Coordinates of C-alpha atoms in Angstrom, one line a residue:
M1 CA -62.4 356.1 2.3
R2 CA -60.7 353.2 4.1
T3 CA -59.7 351.7 0.7
L4 CA -58.4 355.0 -0.6
R5 CA -56.3 355.5 2.6
A6 CA -54.9 352.0 2.2
L7 CA -54.0 352.6 -1.4
A8 CA -52.3 355.9 -0.4
R9 CA -50.3 354.0 2.3
L10 CA -49.4 351.3 -0.2
A11 CA -48.1 353.9 -2.7
L12 CA -46.1 355.7 0.0
T13 CA -44.7 352.3 1.1
V14 CA -43.5 351.5 -2.4
L15 CA -42.0 354.9 -2.8
H16 CA -40.2 354.7 0.5
A17 CA -38.8 351.3 -0.3
L18 CA -37.5 352.6 -3.6
H19 CA -36.0 355.6 -1.8
G20 CA -34.2 353.1 0.5
V21 CA -32.8 351.2 -2.5
A22 CA -31.6 354.4 -4.0
I23 CA -29.8 355.3 -0.8
V24 CA -28.2 351.9 -0.7
L25 CA -27.0 352.1 -4.3
L26 CA -25.9 355.7 -4.3
A27 CA -24.8 356.7 -0.8
F28 CA -24.1 353.7 1.5
R29 CA -20.6 353.1 0.3
R30 CA -19.6 356.6 1.3
M31 CA -21.1 356.4 4.8
D32 CA -19.3 355.2 7.9
R33 CA -20.9 352.7 10.2
A34 CA -22.5 355.3 12.5
A35 CA -24.0 357.1 9.5
R36 CA -25.4 353.9 8.1
H37 CA -27.0 353.0 11.4
A38 CA -28.6 356.5 11.6
R39 CA -30.0 356.1 8.1
I40 CA -31.3 352.6 8.8
R41 CA -33.1 353.9 11.9
W42 CA -34.6 356.8 10.0
W43 CA -35.7 354.6 7.1
A44 CA -37.3 352.0 9.4
D45 CA -39.0 354.6 11.6
K46 CA -40.5 356.3 8.5
M47 CA -41.6 353.0 7.0
L48 CA -43.7 352.4 10.1
R49 CA -45.2 355.8 9.8
V50 CA -46.1 355.6 6.1
M51 CA -47.8 352.3 6.8
G52 CA -49.8 353.8 9.6
V53 CA -48.1 351.8 12.3
R54 CA -47.6 353.4 15.8
R55 CA -44.7 352.3 17.9
V56 CA -44.5 351.8 21.6
V57 CA -41.2 350.9 23.2
E58 CA -40.4 349.8 26.7
G59 CA -36.9 349.2 28.0
M60 CA -33.5 349.9 26.4
P61 CA -31.3 347.9 24.1
H62 CA -28.2 346.3 25.8
T63 CA -25.0 348.0 24.9
G64 CA -22.1 346.2 23.3
A65 CA -22.0 342.7 22.0
T66 CA -25.6 341.3 22.3
L67 CA -27.7 338.6 20.9
L68 CA -31.3 339.9 20.6
A69 CA -33.9 337.0 20.7
A70 CA -37.4 338.0 19.8
N71 CA -40.7 336.3 19.1
H72 CA -41.8 336.4 15.5
V73 CA -45.2 337.7 14.2
S74 CA -44.6 339.5 10.9
W75 CA -42.0 340.6 8.4
L76 CA -42.7 344.0 10.0
D77 CA -40.9 342.8 13.1
I78 CA -37.5 343.5 11.4
V79 CA -38.6 347.1 10.5
A80 CA -39.8 347.7 14.1
L81 CA -36.6 346.4 15.7
H82 CA -34.4 348.3 13.3
S83 CA -36.3 351.5 14.3
V84 CA -35.0 350.9 17.8
C85 CA -31.8 348.9 17.2
P86 CA -30.5 349.9 13.8
Q87 CA -27.1 348.3 14.4
A88 CA -28.7 344.8 14.7
R89 CA -27.7 342.3 12.1
F90 CA -30.5 339.8 11.5
V91 CA -30.4 336.2 10.6
S92 CA -32.7 335.6 7.7
K93 CA -33.7 332.7 5.5
A94 CA -31.6 332.5 2.3
D95 CA -34.7 332.8 0.1
V96 CA -34.7 336.6 0.8
K97 CA -31.6 337.0 -1.3
H98 CA -33.8 336.3 -4.4
W99 CA -36.5 338.8 -3.6
P100 CA -36.3 341.7 -6.1
L101 CA -35.4 345.2 -4.5
I102 CA -36.0 343.9 -1.0
N103 CA -32.8 341.9 -1.2
R104 CA -30.9 345.2 -1.7
L105 CA -32.2 346.6 1.5
V106 CA -31.6 343.3 3.4
D107 CA -28.0 343.1 2.2
A108 CA -27.3 346.7 3.2
A109 CA -28.2 345.8 6.8
D110 CA -25.4 343.2 6.9
T111 CA -27.9 340.3 7.2
L112 CA -26.6 336.8 7.8
Y113 CA -28.4 334.2 5.7
I114 CA -29.2 330.6 6.7
E115 CA -30.4 327.8 4.4
R116 CA -32.9 326.1 6.7
E117 CA -33.2 323.1 4.3
R118 CA -29.6 322.2 5.1
K119 CA -29.2 321.2 8.8
R120 CA -25.4 321.7 8.8
D121 CA -25.8 325.3 7.6
A122 CA -26.9 326.3 11.1
M123 CA -23.4 325.5 12.4
R124 CA -21.9 327.8 9.8
V125 CA -24.2 330.6 10.8
V126 CA -23.5 330.0 14.5
H127 CA -19.8 330.6 13.8
Q128 CA -20.7 333.8 11.9
I129 CA -22.8 335.1 14.8
A130 CA -20.1 334.3 17.3
E131 CA -17.5 336.2 15.2
A132 CA -19.8 339.2 15.0
L133 CA -20.4 339.1 18.8
K134 CA -16.6 338.9 19.3
R135 CA -16.3 342.2 17.4
G136 CA -18.8 343.8 19.8
E137 CA -21.7 343.7 17.3
M138 CA -25.4 343.1 17.9
V139 CA -27.1 340.2 16.2
A140 CA -30.9 339.5 16.2
V141 CA -32.5 336.1 15.9
F142 CA -36.1 334.7 15.9
P143 CA -35.7 331.4 17.9
E144 CA -39.2 330.2 16.8
G145 CA -37.7 329.9 13.3
T146 CA -41.0 331.1 11.7
T147 CA -43.9 333.4 12.4
G148 CA -46.7 332.7 14.8
D149 CA -50.2 334.2 15.1
G150 CA -49.2 336.4 18.0
H151 CA -51.5 334.6 20.5
A152 CA -49.0 332.0 21.7
L153 CA -45.3 331.3 21.3
L154 CA -44.0 328.4 19.3
P155 CA -41.2 326.3 20.6
F156 CA -37.8 328.1 20.7
H157 CA -34.9 326.5 18.8
A158 CA -31.6 326.6 20.7
N159 CA -29.1 326.2 18.0
L160 CA -28.3 329.9 17.2
L161 CA -28.1 330.8 20.9
Q162 CA -25.0 328.6 21.1
A163 CA -23.1 331.5 19.5
A164 CA -23.7 333.7 22.5
I165 CA -22.8 331.0 24.9
A166 CA -19.5 330.3 23.0
V167 CA -18.3 333.9 23.5
E168 CA -20.2 334.6 26.7
A169 CA -22.2 337.4 25.2
P170 CA -25.5 338.4 26.8
V171 CA -28.9 337.4 25.3
Q172 CA -31.6 340.1 25.4
P173 CA -35.2 338.9 25.0
V174 CA -37.5 341.1 23.1
A175 CA -41.3 340.7 23.3
L176 CA -43.2 341.9 20.2
R177 CA -46.9 342.4 20.0
F178 CA -49.2 344.1 17.4
S179 CA -52.5 345.5 18.5
E180 CA -55.4 347.4 17.0
P181 CA -58.7 348.7 18.4
G182 CA -60.7 345.8 19.7
H183 CA -57.8 343.4 19.4
K184 CA -55.0 343.1 21.9
V185 CA -53.4 340.8 19.3
S186 CA -53.9 342.2 15.9
P187 CA -55.2 339.8 13.2
A188 CA -54.0 342.2 10.5
A189 CA -50.4 341.8 11.4
A190 CA -50.3 338.0 11.5
Y191 CA -48.1 336.6 8.7
V192 CA -48.9 332.9 8.9
G193 CA -50.1 330.0 6.8
D194 CA -50.6 330.7 3.1
T195 CA -50.5 334.5 3.5
T196 CA -48.3 336.1 0.8
L197 CA -46.1 339.1 1.4
L198 CA -48.4 341.2 -0.8
Q199 CA -51.5 340.1 1.1
S200 CA -49.8 340.9 4.4
V201 CA -48.7 344.4 3.2
W202 CA -52.3 345.1 2.1
R203 CA -53.8 343.9 5.4
I204 CA -51.5 346.2 7.3
A205 CA -52.2 349.1 5.0
C206 CA -56.0 348.6 5.6
A207 CA -55.6 348.3 9.4
E208 CA -57.0 350.9 11.8
A209 CA -54.6 352.4 14.3
L210 CA -52.2 349.4 14.2
T211 CA -49.6 349.6 17.0
V212 CA -46.4 347.6 17.5
H213 CA -45.3 347.1 21.1
L214 CA -41.7 346.3 21.7
R215 CA -40.5 345.4 25.2
L216 CA -36.8 345.0 25.5
L217 CA -36.3 342.8 28.6
P218 CA -33.3 342.6 30.9
A219 CA -30.3 340.8 29.2
L220 CA -29.5 337.2 30.4
G221 CA -26.0 336.1 31.1
T222 CA -24.7 333.1 29.2
R223 CA -21.5 332.0 30.9
H224 CA -21.5 328.1 31.3
A225 CA -25.2 328.1 30.1
D226 CA -26.9 325.1 28.5
R227 CA -28.3 326.2 25.2
R228 CA -31.6 324.4 25.6
A229 CA -32.1 325.7 29.1
L230 CA -31.2 329.2 27.9
A231 CA -33.7 329.0 25.1
E232 CA -36.4 328.0 27.6
R233 CA -35.5 330.9 29.9
V234 CA -35.7 333.4 26.9
R235 CA -39.1 331.9 25.9
E236 CA -40.5 332.1 29.4
S237 CA -39.3 335.7 29.8
I238 CA -41.0 336.7 26.6
A239 CA -44.2 334.7 27.3
E240 CA -44.5 336.3 30.8
S241 CA -44.0 339.8 29.3
L242 CA -46.7 339.1 26.6

């Protein structure tokens, strides 16, 4: 029965992803920004539900220009955050542009891409984030730069936080945690090591009562901040919350 349920979840996940691509191709161009954000929230919320993931949210997203800085556990982090902050533009590795179908969904959310193999590319993305913040937009980053196992935080990179300092936009830390019965930190949600995307999707589909906890913490001011000190403050805030 558990395998049958997982297969059903997987089928619904694929159908919902295809539905999202259809919306992007056929309807997004006719929608204004508010309508797009509403559709993104709906799609992300339903994706969690079809995968059997319950969501628990504490706190409220900061209004106006904001840089969200969250710890990174899974590809599902983006879906969970978009179900709460559909207006957030994520910074993603450039490889995602070459993922079939998924790249359509990622592009539709106005994602900013970074080529991590090129050290100078980070400066280009910092300027893009700063321009987005100047326009009053919300941008989301994962300062760890990669996913962790959920038990401990990796070091936080400070480069992208410089964009918020440059325009004096607040940084809002977000603590993400996945749990399941018997595990305060879910092993099923961890997307680390040699785990492939398909393996991760299957593990999540097989999980029992998987819950994603999102705690949106008070925003931090950035005026005259040192980026490394700011990165450490954000990391400490998330670590204490977790």
